[in-house]
Coordinates of C-alpha atoms in Angstrom, one line a residue:
Chain T
M1 CA 58.4 104.9 0.4
K2 CA 60.3 106.1 -2.7
C3 CA 64.0 107.0 -3.0
K4 CA 64.4 110.7 -2.5
V5 CA 66.8 110.9 -5.5
C6 CA 65.8 108.5 -8.2
K7 CA 62.2 107.6 -7.1
A8 CA 62.9 103.9 -7.1
T9 CA 61.6 101.9 -4.2
A10 CA 63.5 103.0 -1.0
V11 CA 65.3 100.3 1.0
V12 CA 66.8 102.5 3.7
A13 CA 64.5 104.9 5.7
L14 CA 66.2 107.8 7.5
P15 CA 63.6 109.6 9.7
S16 CA 66.2 112.0 11.1
H17 CA 66.8 113.3 7.6
N18 CA 63.1 112.9 6.9
T19 CA 64.0 110.9 3.8
G20 CA 64.7 107.4 2.3
F21 CA 67.0 106.0 -0.4
C22 CA 67.3 103.0 -2.7
A23 CA 70.5 101.0 -2.3
D24 CA 72.7 102.9 -4.8
C25 CA 71.5 106.3 -3.8
F26 CA 72.0 105.4 -0.1
M27 CA 75.6 104.5 -0.9
S28 CA 76.2 107.9 -2.6
F29 CA 74.5 109.7 0.3
Y30 CA 76.7 107.8 2.8
E31 CA 80.0 108.4 0.8
R32 CA 79.2 112.1 0.2
S33 CA 78.4 112.5 3.9
V34 CA 81.8 111.1 4.9
E35 CA 83.5 113.2 2.2
R36 CA 81.8 116.3 3.5
S37 CA 82.7 115.5 7.1
I38 CA 86.4 115.1 6.1
R39 CA 86.4 118.4 4.2
R40 CA 84.4 120.5 6.6
Q41 CA 86.2 119.3 9.7
K42 CA 89.6 119.4 7.9
L43 CA 90.2 115.8 9.1
F44 CA 92.8 114.9 6.4
T45 CA 93.6 115.2 2.7
F46 CA 94.7 112.9 -0.2
E47 CA 98.3 113.5 0.8
D48 CA 97.8 111.9 4.2
K49 CA 98.9 108.4 5.1
I50 CA 96.0 107.1 7.1
L51 CA 96.0 104.2 9.5
V52 CA 92.5 102.8 10.2
A53 CA 92.1 100.8 13.4
L54 CA 90.2 97.6 12.4
S55 CA 88.5 95.6 15.1
G56 CA 86.5 93.6 12.6
G57 CA 83.2 95.2 13.5
K58 CA 81.0 96.8 10.9
D59 CA 81.9 100.4 11.8
S60 CA 85.7 100.0 11.5
L61 CA 85.4 98.0 8.2
A62 CA 82.8 100.5 6.8
C63 CA 85.3 103.3 7.7
A64 CA 88.2 101.6 5.9
L65 CA 86.1 100.8 2.8
V66 CA 84.5 104.2 2.4
L67 CA 87.9 106.0 2.7
K68 CA 89.4 103.5 0.2
K69 CA 86.5 104.1 -2.2
L70 CA 86.9 107.9 -1.8
G71 CA 90.5 107.5 -2.9
Y72 CA 92.4 108.1 0.3
N73 CA 95.7 106.4 1.1
V74 CA 94.5 103.8 3.7
H75 CA 96.3 101.1 5.7
G76 CA 94.7 98.9 8.3
L77 CA 95.8 98.0 11.9
H78 CA 94.4 95.1 13.8
I79 CA 95.2 94.4 17.4
D80 CA 95.0 90.6 18.1
L81 CA 93.8 90.5 21.8
A82 CA 94.3 86.7 22.1
I83 CA 90.8 86.2 23.5
P84 CA 90.0 82.5 22.9
D85 CA 87.8 81.9 19.8
S86 CA 86.7 85.6 19.6
S87 CA 90.1 87.1 18.6
A88 CA 90.9 84.5 15.9
A89 CA 87.5 85.0 14.3
A90 CA 87.8 88.8 14.3
R91 CA 91.4 88.6 12.9
G92 CA 90.2 86.3 10.1
V93 CA 87.5 88.8 9.2
V94 CA 89.9 91.7 9.0
E95 CA 92.5 89.7 7.0
R96 CA 90.0 88.6 4.4
F97 CA 88.5 92.2 4.2
C98 CA 92.0 93.8 3.7
A99 CA 93.0 91.2 1.1
A100 CA 89.8 91.6 -0.8
N101 CA 90.0 95.4 -0.8
E102 CA 93.8 95.7 -1.3
I103 CA 94.3 97.5 2.0
P104 CA 97.8 96.8 3.5
L105 CA 97.3 95.4 7.0
I106 CA 99.5 95.5 10.1
V107 CA 98.6 93.0 12.9
K108 CA 99.8 93.6 16.4
E109 CA 99.7 90.5 18.6
M110 CA 99.1 91.1 22.3
E111 CA 100.5 87.7 23.1
Q112 CA 103.9 88.8 21.8
E113 CA 103.6 91.9 23.9
G114 CA 102.9 90.0 27.1
L115 CA 99.5 91.6 27.2
Q116 CA 97.1 88.9 26.1
I117 CA 93.7 90.0 27.4
P118 CA 92.8 86.7 29.3
R119 CA 95.9 87.1 31.4
V120 CA 95.4 90.8 31.9
R121 CA 92.0 89.9 33.1
N122 CA 93.4 87.4 35.6
V123 CA 95.6 90.0 37.3
L124 CA 92.8 92.6 37.6
S125 CA 90.3 92.7 40.4
R126 CA 87.8 94.7 38.4
S127 CA 86.3 94.4 34.8
V128 CA 89.0 94.2 32.1
C129 CA 87.2 96.5 29.7
S130 CA 88.9 99.8 30.6
A131 CA 92.4 98.1 30.6
C132 CA 91.6 96.5 27.3
G133 CA 90.6 99.8 25.8
R134 CA 93.7 101.5 27.2
I135 CA 95.9 98.8 25.6
K136 CA 94.2 99.2 22.2
R137 CA 94.6 103.0 22.2
Y138 CA 98.2 102.6 23.3
F139 CA 99.1 100.4 20.3
F140 CA 97.0 102.4 17.8
N141 CA 98.9 105.4 18.8
K142 CA 102.3 103.7 19.0
V143 CA 102.0 102.1 15.5
A144 CA 100.7 105.3 14.0
I145 CA 103.6 107.3 15.3
N146 CA 106.4 104.7 14.8
E147 CA 105.3 103.9 11.3
G148 CA 105.0 107.5 10.2
Y149 CA 101.2 107.7 9.6
T150 CA 99.8 111.2 9.6
A151 CA 96.3 110.3 10.8
L152 CA 94.8 107.5 12.9
A153 CA 91.2 106.9 11.9
T154 CA 88.6 105.0 14.0
G155 CA 85.1 103.9 13.0
H156 CA 83.3 105.7 15.8
N157 CA 79.8 106.6 14.7
L158 CA 77.3 109.2 15.8
D159 CA 75.8 106.8 18.4
D160 CA 79.2 106.1 19.9
E161 CA 80.0 109.8 20.0
I162 CA 76.7 110.7 21.5
A163 CA 76.9 108.0 24.2
R164 CA 80.4 109.2 25.1
L165 CA 79.5 112.9 25.0
F166 CA 76.4 112.2 27.2
S167 CA 78.4 110.2 29.6
N168 CA 81.1 112.9 29.8
T169 CA 78.4 115.5 30.3
L170 CA 76.6 113.6 33.0
R171 CA 79.8 113.6 35.0
W172 CA 80.8 117.1 33.8
D173 CA 84.2 115.6 33.0
I174 CA 85.9 118.8 31.7
P175 CA 89.2 117.2 30.5
H176 CA 87.4 114.6 28.3
L177 CA 84.8 117.2 27.2
S178 CA 87.5 119.5 26.0
D179 CA 89.1 116.7 24.0
Q180 CA 86.0 115.2 22.4
G181 CA 85.3 115.5 18.7
P182 CA 86.1 114.1 15.2
L183 CA 89.6 115.6 15.2
L184 CA 92.3 115.6 17.8
E185 CA 95.5 117.3 16.5
A186 CA 98.8 115.5 17.2
E187 CA 100.0 116.8 20.5
N188 CA 102.1 115.8 23.5
G189 CA 103.2 112.6 22.0
F190 CA 99.7 111.5 20.7
A191 CA 99.1 110.9 17.0
R192 CA 96.6 113.0 15.1
K193 CA 93.2 111.2 15.6
V194 CA 90.2 111.4 13.3
R195 CA 86.7 110.0 13.3
P196 CA 85.3 110.4 9.7
L197 CA 82.0 108.5 10.5
F198 CA 80.9 110.9 13.3
R199 CA 77.9 112.2 11.4
L200 CA 76.6 108.7 10.5
T201 CA 74.5 106.6 12.9
E202 CA 75.1 102.9 13.8
F203 CA 72.1 102.1 11.7
E204 CA 73.5 103.9 8.6
N205 CA 76.9 102.1 9.0
A206 CA 75.1 98.7 9.4
N207 CA 73.3 99.5 6.1
Y208 CA 76.4 100.5 4.3
A209 CA 78.2 97.4 5.5
F210 CA 75.3 95.2 4.5
L211 CA 74.8 96.8 1.0
N212 CA 78.6 96.4 0.4
D213 CA 78.5 92.7 1.4
I214 CA 81.0 93.4 4.1
E215 CA 81.5 90.2 6.2
Y216 CA 82.0 91.5 9.7
H217 CA 82.6 90.2 13.2
Y218 CA 79.5 90.8 15.4
A219 CA 79.8 88.5 18.3
P220 CA 79.8 90.5 21.6
C221 CA 83.1 90.3 23.5
P222 CA 82.8 87.3 25.9
Y223 CA 84.3 89.5 28.7
S224 CA 82.0 92.5 28.3
P225 CA 78.8 92.7 30.2
G226 CA 76.1 95.2 29.2
A227 CA 78.0 98.5 29.2
T228 CA 76.5 101.7 30.7
S229 CA 76.8 103.2 27.2
T230 CA 74.2 100.7 26.0
A231 CA 71.7 102.3 28.4
Y232 CA 72.6 105.8 27.1
K233 CA 72.3 104.6 23.5
K234 CA 68.8 103.2 24.2
L235 CA 67.8 106.5 25.8
W236 CA 69.1 108.5 22.9
N237 CA 67.4 106.3 20.4
Q238 CA 64.1 107.0 22.2
L239 CA 64.8 110.8 22.2
E240 CA 65.7 110.6 18.5
E241 CA 62.5 108.8 17.7
E242 CA 60.4 111.5 19.5
M243 CA 62.4 114.3 18.0
P244 CA 64.2 113.2 14.8
G245 CA 67.6 114.9 14.3
R246 CA 68.2 115.5 18.0
K247 CA 71.4 113.4 18.1
L248 CA 73.2 115.2 15.3
A249 CA 71.9 118.6 16.6
F250 CA 73.3 117.9 20.1
Y251 CA 76.7 116.8 18.7
T252 CA 77.1 119.5 16.1
A253 CA 76.0 122.2 18.6
F254 CA 78.7 120.9 21.0
L255 CA 81.3 121.2 18.3
A256 CA 80.1 124.6 17.1
H257 CA 80.0 126.3 20.5
G258 CA 79.6 123.9 23.5
R259 CA 83.2 122.7 23.6
E260 CA 85.0 126.0 23.5
P261 CA 84.4 127.0 27.1
F262 CA 85.8 123.6 28.2
R263 CA 88.9 124.0 25.9
Q264 CA 89.6 127.5 27.3
F265 CA 89.2 126.3 30.8
E266 CA 91.5 123.3 30.3
K267 CA 94.1 125.6 28.6
T268 CA 94.5 127.5 31.9
E269 CA 93.5 124.9 34.5
G270 CA 94.3 121.5 32.9
T271 CA 97.4 119.3 33.3
K272 CA 99.7 118.3 30.4
P273 CA 100.7 114.7 30.0
V274 CA 104.4 113.7 30.4
P275 CA 106.2 110.8 28.7
C276 CA 106.1 107.4 30.6
E277 CA 109.4 106.9 32.3
R278 CA 109.6 103.4 30.8
C279 CA 108.2 103.6 27.3
G280 CA 107.8 107.3 26.5
Y281 CA 104.0 107.0 26.0
P282 CA 102.1 110.1 27.3
T283 CA 100.8 109.6 30.8
S284 CA 99.9 111.8 33.8
A285 CA 103.0 110.9 35.9
G286 CA 105.6 108.2 36.3
I287 CA 105.0 104.8 34.6
C288 CA 102.0 104.5 32.3
G289 CA 99.0 102.2 32.8
V290 CA 100.0 99.8 30.0
C291 CA 103.6 99.3 31.3
R292 CA 102.1 98.7 34.8
T293 CA 99.7 96.2 33.3
R294 CA 102.5 94.5 31.5
D295 CA 104.4 94.2 34.8
A296 CA 101.4 92.8 36.6
V297 CA 100.9 90.1 33.9
A298 CA 104.7 89.2 34.0
A299 CA 104.6 89.0 37.8
G300 CA 101.5 86.7 37.5
D301 CA 103.8 84.3 35.6
E302 CA 106.4 84.0 38.4
Chain W
M1 CA 59.2 98.7 54.2
K2 CA 60.1 100.3 57.5
C3 CA 61.0 103.9 58.3
K4 CA 64.7 104.3 58.2
V5 CA 64.7 106.4 61.4
C6 CA 62.0 105.1 63.8
K7 CA 61.2 101.7 62.2
A8 CA 57.4 102.5 62.0
T9 CA 55.8 101.5 58.7
A10 CA 57.2 103.6 55.9
V11 CA 54.7 105.7 53.8
V12 CA 57.2 107.3 51.5
A13 CA 59.8 105.2 49.6
L14 CA 62.9 107.1 48.2
P15 CA 64.9 104.7 46.0
S16 CA 67.4 107.4 45.0
H17 CA 68.4 107.6 48.7
N18 CA 67.9 103.9 49.0
T19 CA 65.5 104.5 52.0
G20 CA 62.0 105.0 53.2
F21 CA 60.3 107.1 55.9
C22 CA 57.1 107.3 58.0
A23 CA 55.1 110.5 57.6
D24 CA 56.8 112.4 60.6
C25 CA 60.3 111.3 59.7
F26 CA 59.8 112.2 56.0
M27 CA 58.8 115.7 57.1
S28 CA 61.9 116.0 59.2
F29 CA 64.0 114.6 56.3
Y30 CA 62.4 117.1 53.9
E31 CA 62.9 120.1 56.2
R32 CA 66.5 119.2 57.1
S33 CA 67.2 118.8 53.4
V34 CA 65.9 122.3 52.7
E35 CA 67.8 123.8 55.6
R36 CA 71.0 122.1 54.5
S37 CA 70.6 123.4 51.0
I38 CA 70.1 126.9 52.3
R39 CA 73.1 126.8 54.5
R40 CA 75.5 125.0 52.1
Q41 CA 74.7 127.1 49.1
K42 CA 74.5 130.2 51.2
L43 CA 71.1 131.1 49.8
F44 CA 69.9 133.4 52.6
T45 CA 69.8 133.8 56.4
F46 CA 67.2 134.6 59.1
E47 CA 68.0 138.3 58.5
D48 CA 66.8 138.2 54.9
K49 CA 63.4 139.4 53.8
I50 CA 62.3 136.7 51.4
L51 CA 59.6 137.0 48.7
V52 CA 58.3 133.6 47.5
A53 CA 56.6 133.5 44.1
L54 CA 53.4 131.5 44.6
S55 CA 51.6 130.1 41.6
G56 CA 49.3 128.0 43.7
G57 CA 51.0 124.8 42.6
K58 CA 52.3 122.3 45.1
D59 CA 56.0 123.3 44.7
S60 CA 55.6 127.0 45.4
L61 CA 53.3 126.4 48.4
A62 CA 55.6 123.7 49.8
C63 CA 58.5 126.2 49.4
A64 CA 56.7 128.9 51.3
L65 CA 55.5 126.5 54.0
V66 CA 58.9 124.9 54.7
L67 CA 60.6 128.3 54.8
K68 CA 58.0 129.6 57.2
K69 CA 58.3 126.4 59.4
L70 CA 62.1 126.8 59.5
G71 CA 61.6 130.3 60.9
Y72 CA 62.5 132.5 57.9
N73 CA 60.9 135.9 57.2
V74 CA 58.6 134.9 54.3
H75 CA 56.1 136.9 52.2
G76 CA 54.2 135.7 49.2
L77 CA 53.7 137.1 45.7
H78 CA 51.0 135.9 43.4
I79 CA 50.6 137.0 39.8
D80 CA 47.0 136.9 38.7
L81 CA 47.2 136.2 35.0
A82 CA 43.5 136.7 34.3
I83 CA 43.1 133.4 32.5
P84 CA 39.3 132.5 32.6
D85 CA 38.5 130.0 35.4
S86 CA 42.1 128.9 36.0
S87 CA 43.5 132.2 37.4
A88 CA 40.6 132.8 39.9
A89 CA 41.0 129.2 41.2
A90 CA 44.8 129.5 41.6
R91 CA 44.4 132.9 43.3
G92 CA 41.8 131.5 45.7
V93 CA 44.2 128.7 46.7
V94 CA 47.1 131.1 47.3
E95 CA 44.9 133.5 49.4
R96 CA 43.6 130.7 51.6
F97 CA 47.1 129.2 52.0
C98 CA 48.6 132.6 53.0
A99 CA 45.8 133.4 55.4
A100 CA 46.0 130.0 57.1
N101 CA 49.8 130.2 57.4
E102 CA 50.0 133.9 58.4
I103 CA 52.1 134.7 55.3
P104 CA 51.6 138.3 54.1
L105 CA 50.6 138.2 50.4
I106 CA 51.0 140.6 47.5
V107 CA 48.8 140.0 44.5
K108 CA 49.8 141.6 41.2
E109 CA 46.9 141.7 38.7
M110 CA 47.9 141.5 35.0
E111 CA 44.6 142.9 34.0
Q112 CA 45.5 146.2 35.7
E113 CA 48.9 146.1 33.9
G114 CA 47.3 145.7 30.5
L115 CA 48.9 142.3 30.3
Q116 CA 46.1 139.8 30.8
I117 CA 47.3 136.6 29.3
P118 CA 44.2 135.9 27.1
R119 CA 44.8 139.2 25.3
V120 CA 48.6 138.7 25.2
R121 CA 47.8 135.4 23.5
N122 CA 45.5 137.1 20.9
V123 CA 48.2 139.4 19.7
L124 CA 50.9 136.6 19.4
S125 CA 51.2 134.3 16.4
R126 CA 53.1 131.6 18.4
S127 CA 52.4 129.9 21.7
V128 CA 51.9 132.3 24.7
C129 CA 54.0 130.2 27.1
S130 CA 57.3 132.0 26.7
A131 CA 55.7 135.5 26.8
C132 CA 53.7 134.4 29.9
G133 CA 56.9 133.2 31.6
R134 CA 58.7 136.4 30.7
I135 CA 55.9 138.5 32.2
K136 CA 55.9 136.5 35.5
R137 CA 59.7 136.8 35.8
Y138 CA 59.4 140.5 35.1
F139 CA 57.0 141.1 37.9
F140 CA 58.7 138.7 40.4
N141 CA 61.8 140.8 39.9
K142 CA 60.1 144.2 39.9
V143 CA 58.1 143.6 43.1
A144 CA 61.2 142.1 44.8
I145 CA 63.3 145.1 44.0
N146 CA 60.7 147.8 44.5
E147 CA 59.5 146.4 47.8
G148 CA 63.0 145.9 49.2
Y149 CA 63.1 142.1 49.5
T150 CA 66.6 140.7 49.7
A151 CA 65.8 137.4 48.1
L152 CA 63.3 136.1 45.6
A153 CA 62.5 132.4 46.1
T154 CA 60.8 130.1 43.7
G155 CA 59.7 126.5 44.2
H156 CA 61.7 124.9 41.4
N157 CA 62.4 121.3 42.3
L158 CA 65.1 118.9 41.2
D159 CA 63.1 117.7 38.3
D160 CA 62.5 121.2 37.0
E161 CA 66.2 122.0 37.4
I162 CA 67.3 118.8 35.6
A163 CA 64.8 119.4 32.7
R164 CA 66.1 122.9 32.4
L165 CA 69.8 121.9 32.7
F166 CA 69.3 119.1 30.2
S167 CA 67.5 121.4 27.7
N168 CA 70.2 124.0 28.1
T169 CA 72.9 121.3 27.6
L170 CA 71.2 119.8 24.5
R171 CA 71.5 123.2 22.9
W172 CA 74.8 124.1 24.6
D173 CA 73.3 127.4 25.5
I174 CA 76.3 128.9 27.3
P175 CA 74.7 132.1 28.7
H176 CA 71.9 130.1 30.3
L177 CA 74.3 127.3 31.5
S178 CA 76.5 129.9 33.1
D179 CA 73.5 131.3 35.0
Q180 CA 71.8 128.1 36.1
G181 CA 71.8 127.1 39.8
P182 CA 70.0 127.5 43.1
L183 CA 71.5 131.0 43.7
L184 CA 71.8 133.9 41.3
E185 CA 73.3 137.0 43.1
A186 CA 71.6 140.4 42.5
E187 CA 73.3 141.8 39.5
N188 CA 72.6 144.2 36.6
G189 CA 69.2 145.2 37.9
F190 CA 68.1 141.7 38.7
A191 CA 67.0 140.6 42.3
R192 CA 68.9 137.9 44.2
K193 CA 67.2 134.7 43.1
V194 CA 67.1 131.5 45.2
R195 CA 65.7 128.0 44.7
P196 CA 65.7 126.3 48.1
L197 CA 64.0 123.1 46.9
F198 CA 66.6 122.3 44.2
R199 CA 67.6 119.0 45.9
L200 CA 64.1 117.7 46.3
T201 CA 62.2 115.9 43.5
E202 CA 58.7 116.7 42.4
F203 CA 57.6 113.4 44.1
E204 CA 59.1 114.5 47.4
N205 CA 57.4 117.9 47.1
A206 CA 54.1 116.3 46.3
N207 CA 54.5 114.1 49.4
Y208 CA 55.4 117.1 51.6
A209 CA 52.3 119.0 50.3
F210 CA 50.1 116.0 50.8
L211 CA 51.3 115.2 54.3
N212 CA 50.9 118.9 55.3
D213 CA 47.3 118.9 54.0
I214 CA 48.2 121.7 51.6
E215 CA 45.3 122.5 49.2
Y216 CA 46.9 123.2 45.9
H217 CA 46.0 124.2 42.3
Y218 CA 46.8 121.3 40.0
A219 CA 44.8 121.9 36.8
P220 CA 47.2 122.2 33.9
C221 CA 47.2 125.6 32.2
P222 CA 44.4 125.7 29.5
Y223 CA 46.8 127.4 27.1
S224 CA 49.8 125.0 27.6
P225 CA 50.2 121.9 25.4
G226 CA 52.6 119.2 26.5
A227 CA 55.8 121.1 26.9
T228 CA 59.2 119.7 25.7
S229 CA 60.3 119.7 29.3
T230 CA 57.7 117.0 30.0
A231 CA 59.5 114.6 27.5
Y232 CA 62.8 115.4 29.2
K233 CA 61.3 114.7 32.7
K234 CA 60.0 111.4 31.5
L235 CA 63.4 110.4 30.1
W236 CA 65.1 111.4 33.3
N237 CA 62.7 109.5 35.4
Q238 CA 63.5 106.5 33.4
L239 CA 67.3 107.1 33.8
E240 CA 66.7 107.6 37.6
E241 CA 64.8 104.3 37.8
E242 CA 67.7 102.4 36.1
M243 CA 70.4 104.3 38.1
P244 CA 69.0 105.7 41.3
G245 CA 70.6 109.0 42.3
R246 CA 71.6 110.0 38.7
K247 CA 69.5 113.2 38.7
L248 CA 71.1 114.7 41.9
A249 CA 74.5 113.5 40.8
F250 CA 74.2 115.2 37.4
Y251 CA 73.0 118.4 39.0
T252 CA 75.5 118.6 41.9
A253 CA 78.4 117.7 39.6
F254 CA 77.3 120.6 37.4
L255 CA 77.3 123.0 40.4
A256 CA 80.6 121.6 41.7
H257 CA 82.7 121.8 38.5
G258 CA 80.6 121.7 35.3
R259 CA 79.4 125.3 35.5
E260 CA 82.7 127.1 36.1
P261 CA 84.0 126.8 32.5
F262 CA 80.8 128.4 31.2
R263 CA 81.0 131.2 33.8
Q264 CA 84.6 132.0 32.9
F265 CA 83.7 132.0 29.2
E266 CA 80.7 134.3 29.7
K267 CA 82.8 136.7 31.8
T268 CA 85.1 137.3 28.8
E269 CA 82.8 136.6 25.8
G270 CA 79.2 137.3 27.1
T271 CA 77.1 140.4 26.8
K272 CA 75.8 142.4 29.8
P273 CA 72.1 143.5 29.9
V274 CA 71.2 147.2 29.8
P275 CA 68.1 148.9 31.3
C276 CA 65.0 149.0 29.1
E277 CA 64.6 152.5 27.7
R278 CA 61.0 152.5 28.8
C279 CA 60.8 150.8 32.2
G280 CA 64.4 150.3 33.3
Y281 CA 64.2 146.4 33.5
P282 CA 67.3 144.7 32.3
T283 CA 67.2 143.7 28.6
S284 CA 69.6 143.0 25.8
A285 CA 69.0 146.3 24.0
G286 CA 66.3 149.0 23.5
I287 CA 62.8 148.3 24.8
C288 CA 62.3 145.1 26.8
G289 CA 60.0 142.2 25.8
V290 CA 57.3 143.0 28.4
C291 CA 57.0 146.6 27.3
R292 CA 56.7 145.5 23.7
T293 CA 54.1 143.0 24.7
R294 CA 52.2 145.7 26.6
D295 CA 52.3 147.9 23.5
A296 CA 51.0 145.1 21.3
V297 CA 48.1 144.4 23.6
A298 CA 47.2 148.1 23.8
A299 CA 47.4 148.4 20.0
G300 CA 45.1 145.4 19.7
D301 CA 42.5 147.5 21.6
E302 CA 42.5 150.3 19.1

């Protein structure tokens, strides 16, 4: 196969676009695709002060790198979860990446917050994954708001978005469906959230990370079993293989007209979050989940 | 495996219900399931005059048989499409079935209507499937209304419903999503439509047909290539195998709360059909698709 643009030998094949690229042309394709997503979805501008959540995985690092290359004002945020071995390795990757790319980095240590994940795990009867996700979102949001960032960016790719949209759809979860998309405006105490990589697949991000020599952390979390979303990703990869372009078509049709009925419904029937009585973070009622987890961990010490 | 009810040897295994049945207990399970669907979804009562659309396939015949056994007032309607070999065989099956089960039968011949499918196919540039479907729905509706039936029943099973719901969801087709379900009230010139088998899978219908010695027409249509819905059915069977009960959960969650936002949206933003200027059948504007097809076939004769 030859590169669609310059006719050199292609190194990346993209069946869903019915095309292939050499390394340099793939990078241009990738960067233009991100730039177009940002512009068309009005995610942010060059005036915005953007905080990128950096786990150390390929998607979050690719996200920070492409935004930096495109000239945006980018800072990084890493949450150190204090999981033995795993967290130190991830943090090292993020620190080296930010130093090499001149991206200012904030590290938030869960040990100092009394929320180290191994101890959170000890006080829970069920899997720690949803509590861990909640804690990360909590601090992403808190740091973005407290430090005056105008957008909080995450590296969610098309496969993540599709798996989540599919899971929300299977349950017909109207509140989550009405909120899904590459842009969530600041509202009710939440920061403005953006997902600039939403049009790019996991495969495309992996290629971008590889071709840019990004060192990334790819060990699976030692606490995470095979998630349901993995089964959905497998299923969608199969569908995409049979009908190239299906993923993006499903997602863009959702944004273009599928989501609006859910939004209108939520506007009249949905509930608005209120500030947590303890920390002020938006929650459904009373004391938020993270404060309750913090209490449980502290009680476990007594 | 033993029958869940009577402990005899099971002949039908139902992983999605985590159970199995002997022949007699499976029939009871099937019939009670249909009866429950009819009652819970308020599909019809013993006072209704029900017209069942009979293609000659296992689902439509199973539908007519179970309604008859449950004591409902059931008549049959068969559309003779005039497809060489195939249509005569299907019609023969339906005629023998209705005679054996004392179900009055109406046969509507497309040749007499100037809509024999081979000639419809000749005047179309694309696949005949969607035109054929439209013609069948047109006459189901017309006969039901003209002959005073209070409900038009079809044998759509859970797999059909899931494939259709999934296809509508992939395209986020709001008008069709807002209309999907086991009951469509009579409205805008359309008959009241019911799908009493919506909770039962294709596999369960095939077993019911087999255990009742129903002779059915199972040759695939000679004009129909592998439909897209076949790919969706395959995918959903795989999902069901990994997570038994997924199909029914997706569909019932849609009915319980997924559909409402689409309905509310359509009520304010949707368009209402108007009567065809020629035949009075509801259509979006002007002359309906079936009248236009009839004209095209007639013009092909000149």
